[in-house]
mmCIF file of C-alpha atoms in Angstrom:
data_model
loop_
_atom_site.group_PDB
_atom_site.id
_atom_site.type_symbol
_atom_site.label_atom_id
_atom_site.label_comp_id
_atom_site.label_asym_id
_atom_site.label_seq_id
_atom_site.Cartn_x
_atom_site.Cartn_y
_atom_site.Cartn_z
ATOM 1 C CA UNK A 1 0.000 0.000 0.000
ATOM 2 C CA UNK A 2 1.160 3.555 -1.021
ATOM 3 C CA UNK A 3 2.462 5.386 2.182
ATOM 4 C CA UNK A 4 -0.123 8.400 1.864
ATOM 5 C CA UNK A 5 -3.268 5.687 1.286
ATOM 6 C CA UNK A 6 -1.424 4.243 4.325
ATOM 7 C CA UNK A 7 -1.023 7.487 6.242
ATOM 8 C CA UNK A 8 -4.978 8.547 5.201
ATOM 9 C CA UNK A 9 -6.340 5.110 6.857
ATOM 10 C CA UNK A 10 -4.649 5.096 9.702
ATOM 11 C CA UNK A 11 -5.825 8.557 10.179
ATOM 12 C CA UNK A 12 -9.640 7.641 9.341
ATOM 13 C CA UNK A 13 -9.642 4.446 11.712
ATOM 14 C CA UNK A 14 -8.121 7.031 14.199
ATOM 15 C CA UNK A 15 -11.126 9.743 14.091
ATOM 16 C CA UNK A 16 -13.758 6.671 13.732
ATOM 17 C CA UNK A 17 -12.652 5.430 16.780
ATOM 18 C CA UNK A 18 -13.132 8.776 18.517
ATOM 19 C CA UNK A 19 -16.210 9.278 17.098
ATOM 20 C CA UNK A 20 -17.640 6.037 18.442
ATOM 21 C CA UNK A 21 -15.441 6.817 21.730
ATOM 22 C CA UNK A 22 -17.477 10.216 22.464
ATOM 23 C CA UNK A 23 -20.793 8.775 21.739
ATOM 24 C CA UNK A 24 -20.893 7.494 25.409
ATOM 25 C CA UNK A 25 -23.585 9.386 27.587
ATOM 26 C CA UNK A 26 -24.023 10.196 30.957
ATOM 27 C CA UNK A 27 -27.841 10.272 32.510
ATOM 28 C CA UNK A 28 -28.777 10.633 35.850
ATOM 29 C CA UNK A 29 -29.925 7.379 36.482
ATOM 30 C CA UNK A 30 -26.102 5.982 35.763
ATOM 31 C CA UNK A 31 -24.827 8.524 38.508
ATOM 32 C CA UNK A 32 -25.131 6.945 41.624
ATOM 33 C CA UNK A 33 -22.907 7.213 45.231
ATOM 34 C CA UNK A 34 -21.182 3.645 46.139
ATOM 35 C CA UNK A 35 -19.019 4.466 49.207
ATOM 36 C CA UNK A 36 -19.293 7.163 52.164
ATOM 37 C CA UNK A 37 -16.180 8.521 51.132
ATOM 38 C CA UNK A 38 -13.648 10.102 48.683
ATOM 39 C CA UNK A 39 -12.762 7.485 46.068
ATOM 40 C CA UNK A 40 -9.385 6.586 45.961
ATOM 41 C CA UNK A 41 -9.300 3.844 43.526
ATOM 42 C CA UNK A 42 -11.272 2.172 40.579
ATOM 43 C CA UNK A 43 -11.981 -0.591 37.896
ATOM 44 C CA UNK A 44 -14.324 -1.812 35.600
ATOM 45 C CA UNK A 45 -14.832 -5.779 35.165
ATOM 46 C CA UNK A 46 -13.767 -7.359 31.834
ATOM 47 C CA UNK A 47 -17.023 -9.264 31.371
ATOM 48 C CA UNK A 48 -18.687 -8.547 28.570
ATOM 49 C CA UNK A 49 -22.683 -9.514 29.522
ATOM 50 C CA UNK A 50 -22.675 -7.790 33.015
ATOM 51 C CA UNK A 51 -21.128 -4.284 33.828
ATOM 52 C CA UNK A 52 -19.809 -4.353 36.930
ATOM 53 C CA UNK A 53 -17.603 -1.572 38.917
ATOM 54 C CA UNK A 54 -15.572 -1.669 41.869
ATOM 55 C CA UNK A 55 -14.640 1.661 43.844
ATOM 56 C CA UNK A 56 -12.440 1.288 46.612
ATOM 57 C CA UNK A 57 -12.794 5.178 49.030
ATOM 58 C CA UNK A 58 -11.055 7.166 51.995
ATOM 59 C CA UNK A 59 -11.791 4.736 54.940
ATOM 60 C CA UNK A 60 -11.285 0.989 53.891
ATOM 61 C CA UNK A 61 -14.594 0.922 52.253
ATOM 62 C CA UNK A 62 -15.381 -0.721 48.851
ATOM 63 C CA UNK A 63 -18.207 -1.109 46.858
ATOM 64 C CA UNK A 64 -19.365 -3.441 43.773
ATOM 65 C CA UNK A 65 -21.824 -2.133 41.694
ATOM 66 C CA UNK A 66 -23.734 -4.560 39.486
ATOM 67 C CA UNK A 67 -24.975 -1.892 36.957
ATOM 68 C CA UNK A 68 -28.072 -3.964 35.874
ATOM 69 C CA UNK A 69 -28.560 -5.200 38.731
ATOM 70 C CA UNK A 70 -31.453 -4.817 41.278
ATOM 71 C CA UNK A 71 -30.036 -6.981 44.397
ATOM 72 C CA UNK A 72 -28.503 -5.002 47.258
ATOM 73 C CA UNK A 73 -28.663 -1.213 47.002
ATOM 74 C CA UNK A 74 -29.419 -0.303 43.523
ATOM 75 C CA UNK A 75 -26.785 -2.716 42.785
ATOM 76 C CA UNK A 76 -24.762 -1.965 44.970
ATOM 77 C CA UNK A 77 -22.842 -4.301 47.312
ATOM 78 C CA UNK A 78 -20.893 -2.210 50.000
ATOM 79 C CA UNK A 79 -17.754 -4.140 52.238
ATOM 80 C CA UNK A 80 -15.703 -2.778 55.047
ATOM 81 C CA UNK A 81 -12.534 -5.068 54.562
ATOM 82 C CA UNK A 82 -10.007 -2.219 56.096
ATOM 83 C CA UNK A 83 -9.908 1.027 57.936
ATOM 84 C CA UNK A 84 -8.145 3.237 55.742
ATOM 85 C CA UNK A 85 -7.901 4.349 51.987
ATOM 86 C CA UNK A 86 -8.299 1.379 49.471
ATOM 87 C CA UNK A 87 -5.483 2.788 47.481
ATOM 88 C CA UNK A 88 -5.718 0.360 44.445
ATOM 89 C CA UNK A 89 -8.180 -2.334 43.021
ATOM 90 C CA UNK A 90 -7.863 -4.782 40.172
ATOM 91 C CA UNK A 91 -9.936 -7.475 38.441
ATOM 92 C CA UNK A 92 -7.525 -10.233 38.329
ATOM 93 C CA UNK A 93 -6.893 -10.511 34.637
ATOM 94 C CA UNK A 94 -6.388 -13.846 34.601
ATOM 95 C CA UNK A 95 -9.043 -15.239 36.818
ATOM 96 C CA UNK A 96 -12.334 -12.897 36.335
ATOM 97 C CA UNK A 97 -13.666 -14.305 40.052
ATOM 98 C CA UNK A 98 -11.176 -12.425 41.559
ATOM 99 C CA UNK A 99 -10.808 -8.913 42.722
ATOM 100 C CA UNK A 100 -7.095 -7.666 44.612
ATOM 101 C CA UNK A 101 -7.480 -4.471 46.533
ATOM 102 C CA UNK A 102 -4.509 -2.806 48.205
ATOM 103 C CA UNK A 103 -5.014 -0.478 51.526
ATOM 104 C CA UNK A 104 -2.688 1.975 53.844
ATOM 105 C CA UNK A 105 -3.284 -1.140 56.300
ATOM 106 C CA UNK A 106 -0.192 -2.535 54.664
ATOM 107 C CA UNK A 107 -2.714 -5.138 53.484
ATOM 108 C CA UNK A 108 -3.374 -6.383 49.840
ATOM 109 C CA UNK A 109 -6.516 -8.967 49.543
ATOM 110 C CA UNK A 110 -8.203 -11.187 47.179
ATOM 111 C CA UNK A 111 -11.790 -11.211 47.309
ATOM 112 C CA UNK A 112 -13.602 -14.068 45.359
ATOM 113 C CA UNK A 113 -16.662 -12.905 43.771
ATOM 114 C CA UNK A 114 -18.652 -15.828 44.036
ATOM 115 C CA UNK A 115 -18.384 -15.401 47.902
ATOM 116 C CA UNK A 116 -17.641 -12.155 48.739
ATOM 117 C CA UNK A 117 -15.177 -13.118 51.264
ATOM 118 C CA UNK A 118 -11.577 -11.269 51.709
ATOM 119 C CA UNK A 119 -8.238 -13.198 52.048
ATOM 120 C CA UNK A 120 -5.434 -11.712 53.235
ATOM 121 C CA UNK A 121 -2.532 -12.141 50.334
ATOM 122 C CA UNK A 122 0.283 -9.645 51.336
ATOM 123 C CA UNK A 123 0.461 -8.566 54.809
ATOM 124 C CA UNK A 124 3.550 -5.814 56.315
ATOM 125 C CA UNK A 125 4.849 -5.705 59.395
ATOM 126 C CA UNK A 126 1.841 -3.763 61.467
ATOM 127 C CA UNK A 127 4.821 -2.062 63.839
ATOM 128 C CA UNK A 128 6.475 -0.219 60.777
ATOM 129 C CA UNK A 129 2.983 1.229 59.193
ATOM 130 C CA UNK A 130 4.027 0.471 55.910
ATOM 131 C CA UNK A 131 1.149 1.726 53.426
ATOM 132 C CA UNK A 132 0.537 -0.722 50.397
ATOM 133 C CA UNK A 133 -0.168 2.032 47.523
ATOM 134 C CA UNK A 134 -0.858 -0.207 44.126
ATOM 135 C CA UNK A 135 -0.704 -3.516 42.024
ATOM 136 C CA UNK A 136 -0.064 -5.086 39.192
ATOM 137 C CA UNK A 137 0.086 -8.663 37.865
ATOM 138 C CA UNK A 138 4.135 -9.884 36.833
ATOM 139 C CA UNK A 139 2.550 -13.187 36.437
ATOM 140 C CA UNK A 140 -0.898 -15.485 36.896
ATOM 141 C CA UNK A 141 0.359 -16.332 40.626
ATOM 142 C CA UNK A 142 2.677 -13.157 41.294
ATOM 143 C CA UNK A 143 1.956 -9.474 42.244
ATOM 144 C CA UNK A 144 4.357 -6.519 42.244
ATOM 145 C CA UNK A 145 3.386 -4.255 45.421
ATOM 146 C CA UNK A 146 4.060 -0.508 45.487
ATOM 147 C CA UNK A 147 5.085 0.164 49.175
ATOM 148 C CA UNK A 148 4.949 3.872 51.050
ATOM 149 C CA UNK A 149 8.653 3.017 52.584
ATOM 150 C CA UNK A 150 10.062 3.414 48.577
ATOM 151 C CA UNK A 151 10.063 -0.538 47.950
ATOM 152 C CA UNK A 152 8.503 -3.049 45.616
ATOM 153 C CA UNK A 153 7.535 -6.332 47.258
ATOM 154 C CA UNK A 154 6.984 -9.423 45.112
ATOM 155 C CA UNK A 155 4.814 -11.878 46.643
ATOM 156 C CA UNK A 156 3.915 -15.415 45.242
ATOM 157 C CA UNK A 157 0.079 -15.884 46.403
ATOM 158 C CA UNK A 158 0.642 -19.609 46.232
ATOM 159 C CA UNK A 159 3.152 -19.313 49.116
ATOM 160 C CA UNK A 160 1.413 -19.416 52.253
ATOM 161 C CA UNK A 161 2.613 -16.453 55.125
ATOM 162 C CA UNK A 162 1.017 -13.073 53.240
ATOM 163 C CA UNK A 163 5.062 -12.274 52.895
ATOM 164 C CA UNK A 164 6.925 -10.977 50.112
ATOM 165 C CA UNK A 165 8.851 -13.509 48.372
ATOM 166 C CA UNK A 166 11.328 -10.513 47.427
ATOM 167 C CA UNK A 167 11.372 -6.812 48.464
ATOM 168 C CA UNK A 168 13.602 -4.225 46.484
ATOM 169 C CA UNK A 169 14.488 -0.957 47.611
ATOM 170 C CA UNK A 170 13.564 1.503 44.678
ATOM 171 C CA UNK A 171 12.831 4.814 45.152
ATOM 172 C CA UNK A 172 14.055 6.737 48.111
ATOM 173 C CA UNK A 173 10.270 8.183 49.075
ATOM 174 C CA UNK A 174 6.818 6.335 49.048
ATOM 175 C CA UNK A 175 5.792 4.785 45.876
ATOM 176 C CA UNK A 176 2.740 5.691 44.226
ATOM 177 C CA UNK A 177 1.918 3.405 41.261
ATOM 178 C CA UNK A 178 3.707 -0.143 39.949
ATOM 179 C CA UNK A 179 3.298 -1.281 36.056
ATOM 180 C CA UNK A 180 4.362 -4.152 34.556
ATOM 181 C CA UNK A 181 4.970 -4.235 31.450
ATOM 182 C CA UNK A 182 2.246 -5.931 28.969
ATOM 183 C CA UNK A 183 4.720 -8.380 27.063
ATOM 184 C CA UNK A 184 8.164 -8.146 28.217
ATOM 185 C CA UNK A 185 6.629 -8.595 31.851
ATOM 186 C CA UNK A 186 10.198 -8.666 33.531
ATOM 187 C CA UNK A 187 10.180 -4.589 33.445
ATOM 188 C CA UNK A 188 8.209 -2.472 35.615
ATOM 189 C CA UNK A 189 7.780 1.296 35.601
ATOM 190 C CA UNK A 190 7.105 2.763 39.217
ATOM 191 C CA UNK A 191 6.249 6.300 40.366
ATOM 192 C CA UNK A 192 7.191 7.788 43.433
ATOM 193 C CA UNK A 193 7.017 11.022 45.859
ATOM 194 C CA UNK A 194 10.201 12.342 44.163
ATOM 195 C CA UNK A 195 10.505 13.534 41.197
ATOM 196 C CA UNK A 196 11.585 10.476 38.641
ATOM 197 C CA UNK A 197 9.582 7.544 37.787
ATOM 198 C CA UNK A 198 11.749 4.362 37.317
ATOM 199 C CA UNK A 199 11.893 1.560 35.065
ATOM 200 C CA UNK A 200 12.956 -2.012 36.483
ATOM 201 C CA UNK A 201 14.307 -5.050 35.349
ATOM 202 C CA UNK A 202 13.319 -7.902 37.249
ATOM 203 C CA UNK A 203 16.233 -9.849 36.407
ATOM 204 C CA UNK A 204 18.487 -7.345 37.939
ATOM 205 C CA UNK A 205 17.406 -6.172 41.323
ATOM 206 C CA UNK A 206 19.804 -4.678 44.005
ATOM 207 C CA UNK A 207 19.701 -1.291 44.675
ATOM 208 C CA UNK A 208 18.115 1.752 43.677
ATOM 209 C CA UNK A 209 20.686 2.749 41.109
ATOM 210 C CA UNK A 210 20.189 -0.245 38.816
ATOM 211 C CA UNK A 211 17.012 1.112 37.409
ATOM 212 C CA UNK A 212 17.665 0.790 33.481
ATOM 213 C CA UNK A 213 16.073 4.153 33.025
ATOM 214 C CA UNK A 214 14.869 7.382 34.854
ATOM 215 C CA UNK A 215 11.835 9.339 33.825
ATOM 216 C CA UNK A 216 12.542 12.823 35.091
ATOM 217 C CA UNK A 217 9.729 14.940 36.257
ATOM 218 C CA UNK A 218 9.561 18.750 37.483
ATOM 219 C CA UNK A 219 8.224 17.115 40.779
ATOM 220 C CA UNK A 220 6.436 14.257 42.215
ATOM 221 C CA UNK A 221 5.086 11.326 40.260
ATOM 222 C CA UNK A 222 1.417 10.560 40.837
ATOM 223 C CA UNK A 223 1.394 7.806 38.445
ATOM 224 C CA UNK A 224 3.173 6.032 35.543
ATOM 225 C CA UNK A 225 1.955 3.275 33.244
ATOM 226 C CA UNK A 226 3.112 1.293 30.067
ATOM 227 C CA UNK A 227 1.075 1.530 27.231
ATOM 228 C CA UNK A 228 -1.688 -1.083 27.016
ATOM 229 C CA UNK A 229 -0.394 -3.619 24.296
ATOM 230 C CA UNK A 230 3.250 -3.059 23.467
ATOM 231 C CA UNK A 231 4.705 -1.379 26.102
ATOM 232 C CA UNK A 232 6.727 0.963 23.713
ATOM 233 C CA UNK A 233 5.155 4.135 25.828
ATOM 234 C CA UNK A 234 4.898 5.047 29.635
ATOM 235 C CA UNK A 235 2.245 7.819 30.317
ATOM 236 C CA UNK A 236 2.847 9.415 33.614
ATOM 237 C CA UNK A 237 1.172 12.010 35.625
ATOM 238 C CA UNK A 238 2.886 14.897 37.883
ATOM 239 C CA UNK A 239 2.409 17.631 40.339
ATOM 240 C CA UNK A 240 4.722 19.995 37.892
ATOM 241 C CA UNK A 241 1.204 20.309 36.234
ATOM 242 C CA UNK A 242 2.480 18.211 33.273
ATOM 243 C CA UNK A 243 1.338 14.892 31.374
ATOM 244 C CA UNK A 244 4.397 13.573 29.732
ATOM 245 C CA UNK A 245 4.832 10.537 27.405
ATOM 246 C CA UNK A 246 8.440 8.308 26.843
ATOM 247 C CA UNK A 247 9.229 6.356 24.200
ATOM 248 C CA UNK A 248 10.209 3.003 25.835
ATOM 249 C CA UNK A 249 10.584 0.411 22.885
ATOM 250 C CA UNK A 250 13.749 -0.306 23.954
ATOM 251 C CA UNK A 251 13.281 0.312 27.943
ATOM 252 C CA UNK A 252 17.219 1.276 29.125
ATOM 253 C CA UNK A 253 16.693 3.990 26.028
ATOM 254 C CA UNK A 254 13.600 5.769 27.170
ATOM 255 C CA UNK A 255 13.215 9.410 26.004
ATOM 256 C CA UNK A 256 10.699 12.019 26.575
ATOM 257 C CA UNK A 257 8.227 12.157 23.076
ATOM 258 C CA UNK A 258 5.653 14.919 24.561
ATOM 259 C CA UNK A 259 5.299 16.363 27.677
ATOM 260 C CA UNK A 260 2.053 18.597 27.777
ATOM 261 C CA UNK A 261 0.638 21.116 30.091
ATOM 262 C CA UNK A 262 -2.158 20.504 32.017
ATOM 263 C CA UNK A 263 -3.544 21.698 35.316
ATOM 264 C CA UNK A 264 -2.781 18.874 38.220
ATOM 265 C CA UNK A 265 -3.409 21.073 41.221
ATOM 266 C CA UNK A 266 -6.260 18.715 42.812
ATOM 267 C CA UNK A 267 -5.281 20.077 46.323
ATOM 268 C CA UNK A 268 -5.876 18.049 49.615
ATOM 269 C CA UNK A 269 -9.736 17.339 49.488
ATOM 270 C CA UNK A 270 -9.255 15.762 46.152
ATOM 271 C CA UNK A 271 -7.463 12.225 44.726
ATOM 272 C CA UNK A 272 -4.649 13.216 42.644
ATOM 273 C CA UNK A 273 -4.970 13.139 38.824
ATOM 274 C CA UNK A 274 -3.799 10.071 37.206
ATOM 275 C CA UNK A 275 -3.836 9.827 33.270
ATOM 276 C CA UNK A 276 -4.650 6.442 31.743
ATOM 277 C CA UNK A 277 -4.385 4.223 28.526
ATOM 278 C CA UNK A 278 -7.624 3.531 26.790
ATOM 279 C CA UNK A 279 -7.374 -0.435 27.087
ATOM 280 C CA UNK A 280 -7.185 -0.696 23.028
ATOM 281 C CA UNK A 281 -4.891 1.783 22.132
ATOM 282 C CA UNK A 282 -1.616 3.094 22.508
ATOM 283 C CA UNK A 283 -2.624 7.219 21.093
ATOM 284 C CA UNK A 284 -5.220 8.141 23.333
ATOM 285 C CA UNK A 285 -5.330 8.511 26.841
ATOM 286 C CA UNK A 286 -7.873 9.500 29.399
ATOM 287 C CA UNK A 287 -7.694 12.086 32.241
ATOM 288 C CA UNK A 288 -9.824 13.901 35.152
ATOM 289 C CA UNK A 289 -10.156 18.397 34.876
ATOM 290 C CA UNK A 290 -10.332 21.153 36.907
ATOM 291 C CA UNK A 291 -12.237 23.465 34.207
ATOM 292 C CA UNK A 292 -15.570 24.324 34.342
ATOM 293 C CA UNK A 293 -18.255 22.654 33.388
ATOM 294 C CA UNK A 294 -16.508 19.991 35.414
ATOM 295 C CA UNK A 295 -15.115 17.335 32.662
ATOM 296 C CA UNK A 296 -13.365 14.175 31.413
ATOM 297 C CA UNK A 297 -10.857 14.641 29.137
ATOM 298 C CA UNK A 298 -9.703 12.411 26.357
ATOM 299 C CA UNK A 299 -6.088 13.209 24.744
ATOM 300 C CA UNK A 300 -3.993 12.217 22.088
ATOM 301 C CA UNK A 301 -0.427 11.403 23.232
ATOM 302 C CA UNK A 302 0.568 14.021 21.377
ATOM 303 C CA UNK A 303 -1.588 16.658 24.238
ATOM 304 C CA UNK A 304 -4.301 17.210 21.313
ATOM 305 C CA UNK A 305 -8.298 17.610 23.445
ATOM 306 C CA UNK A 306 -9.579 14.686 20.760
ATOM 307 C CA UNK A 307 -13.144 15.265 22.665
ATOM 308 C CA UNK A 308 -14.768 15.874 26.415
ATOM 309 C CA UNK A 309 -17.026 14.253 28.482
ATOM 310 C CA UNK A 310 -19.418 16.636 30.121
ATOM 311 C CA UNK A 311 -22.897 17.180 31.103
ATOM 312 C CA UNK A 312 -23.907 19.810 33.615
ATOM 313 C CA UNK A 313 -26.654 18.498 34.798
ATOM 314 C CA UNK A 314 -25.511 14.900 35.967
ATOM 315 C CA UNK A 315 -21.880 16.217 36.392
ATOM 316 C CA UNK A 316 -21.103 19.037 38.576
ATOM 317 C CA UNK A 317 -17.797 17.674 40.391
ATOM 318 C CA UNK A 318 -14.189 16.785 39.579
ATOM 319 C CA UNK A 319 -13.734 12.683 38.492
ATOM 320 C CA UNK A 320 -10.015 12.550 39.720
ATOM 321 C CA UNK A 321 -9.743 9.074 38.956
ATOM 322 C CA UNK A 322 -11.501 7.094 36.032
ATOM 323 C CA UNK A 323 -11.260 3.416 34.308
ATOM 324 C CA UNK A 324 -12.035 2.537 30.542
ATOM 325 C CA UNK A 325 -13.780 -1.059 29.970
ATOM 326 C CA UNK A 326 -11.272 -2.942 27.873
ATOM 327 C CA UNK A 327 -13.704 -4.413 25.240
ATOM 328 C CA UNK A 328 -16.890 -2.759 25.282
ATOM 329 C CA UNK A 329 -17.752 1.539 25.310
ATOM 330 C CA UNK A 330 -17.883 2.259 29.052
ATOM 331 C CA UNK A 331 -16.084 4.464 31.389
ATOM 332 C CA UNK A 332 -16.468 5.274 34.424
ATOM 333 C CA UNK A 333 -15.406 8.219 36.847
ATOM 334 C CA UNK A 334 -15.116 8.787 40.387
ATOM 335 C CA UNK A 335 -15.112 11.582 42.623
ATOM 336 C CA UNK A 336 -14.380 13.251 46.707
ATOM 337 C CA UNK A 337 -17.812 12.342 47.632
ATOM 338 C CA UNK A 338 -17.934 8.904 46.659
ATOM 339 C CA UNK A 339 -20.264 9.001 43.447
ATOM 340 C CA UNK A 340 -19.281 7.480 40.298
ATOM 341 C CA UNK A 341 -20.335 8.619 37.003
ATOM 342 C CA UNK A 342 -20.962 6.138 34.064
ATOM 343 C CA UNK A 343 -20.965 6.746 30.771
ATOM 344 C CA UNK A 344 -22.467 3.902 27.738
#
């Protein structure tokens, strides 16, 4: 094929998948509050017959809301499983009966969905108050753990003893977010309170300087993740009010591609902004706003506003924090009172 036919239908498969992207609406009825508190983490369920949503909020609550569901509250099936902020859930990606949640208890937990009961999977020392901030899957049977004392603990769930079958000192302040990489799954990108985020090879772990590469930042990381099915991008989020974007085909060689402006200043009352992948592709991310009329916005890599998602009268407060489905056209936001916001 001709490079310019080439060029044009790459660009028309582009702006047809935007178009059916921003054809999502929000109603009132798909607006609903979950947990008592400020949401501090979020996912969406791969299945593709039932839509359900898990929000994890500011004081160890988290909720699972069956969309189409009348059982419970509107759906809604509320648990107490810790006593401070559920800082990250996932949908176990290769076991859909399984949801991992990770809390400033120092606790990370799989809950089996058939049951609804909690076991304890990671567990730190309770006299050092060691946070657990996020996870990710290295393998079917192993979790990388972001931890608030700057290390990353990897734990084998089919070892009994909720310990860390390796810990690895990597940043020299809390971490905030943990990726692994989607094919070469031995490198991870982490963010941190400091201003770098990191990228790891498993297979050569010992201190803090053997990072293969350094993401600098202005300041702080709030969150850095590999793009969705190559890896060959990181997408990170900072308190320097910037989104940037690193090419990381070949991970030791990382370089900054874009870094664009945008306004990160959530303040204290709010979770902090964290951009993220849409699930299919590797040129479009998603992102939470401070402009009015309060908005979701969707951006090419690039920093281009491809669309927004608004509406003013079932939207009048800031989603910090929002998840994409990975096959099907749903997103879903969540804000500091502990609504969520779904758009089909």
């Amino acid at each position: 094929m001709p490079v310019l036919k080439q060029a044009t239908l790459i660009v028309f498969i582009f702006c047809s998948f935007v178009s059916f992207f921003e054809s999502m609406r929000l109603t009132q009825e798909h607006v609903i509050k979950v947990v008592p508190n400020r949401i501090f983490s979020l996912d969406i369920h791969p299945s593709e017959t039932r839509t359900l949503i898990c929000a994890g909020d500011k004081w160890g609550y988290l909720a699972l809301w069956d969309v189409d569901s009348a059982s419970g509250n509107d759906g809604v099936h509320l648990y107490q499983p810790y006593s401070r902020p559920v800082s990250d859930v996932i949908f176990d990606p290769f076991d859909s009966g399984k949801l991992y949640s990770a809390s400033y208890d120092g606790v990370v937990r799989c809950a089996d969905l058939s049951t609804g009961v909690f076991n304890e999977v990671f567990v730190t020392d309770e006299d050092d108050d060691i946070l657990c901030k996020a996870v990710d899957f290295i393998s079917a049977q192993t979790l990388a753990v972001a931890l608030g004392d700057g290390t990353m603990a990897v734990v084998d769930t089919r070892i009994p003893g909720c310990t860390a079958e390796h810990t690895y000192y990597v940043h020299k302040k809390g971490l905030r977010t943990v990726s692994v990489h989607p094919v070469d799954r031995q490198y991870i990108v982490t963010s941190a309170a400091e201003s770098y985020a990191k990228i790891w090879d498993l297979r050569n772990m010992k201190k803090p300087t053997s990072s293969i590469a350094e993401l600098p930042h202005g300041k702080s990381v709030s969150s850095a993740y590999f793009s969705p099915l190559t890896g060959h991008k990181v997408l990170t989020t900072s308190t320097d009010d910037t989104i940037r974007v690193f090419d990381s085909t070949h991970p030791e060689q990382s370089t900054t591609l874009h870094s664009i402006r945008h306004n990160n200043h959530t303040g204290r009352w709010l979770t902090r902004f964290q951009a993220i992948w849409h699930p299919t592709r590797e040129d479009l991310f998603v992102v939470g706003s401070m402009v009015h009329p309060r908005r979701v916005e969707v951006m090419s890599d690039e920093g281009r506003i491809l669309t927004t998602f608004s509406n003013e009268e079932c939207l009048g407060s800031v989603c910090s924090i929002n998840a994409i489905h990975p096959t099907k056209n749903i997103m879903v936001g969540g804000n500091s009172s502990g609504k969520l916001h779904l758009w089909m």
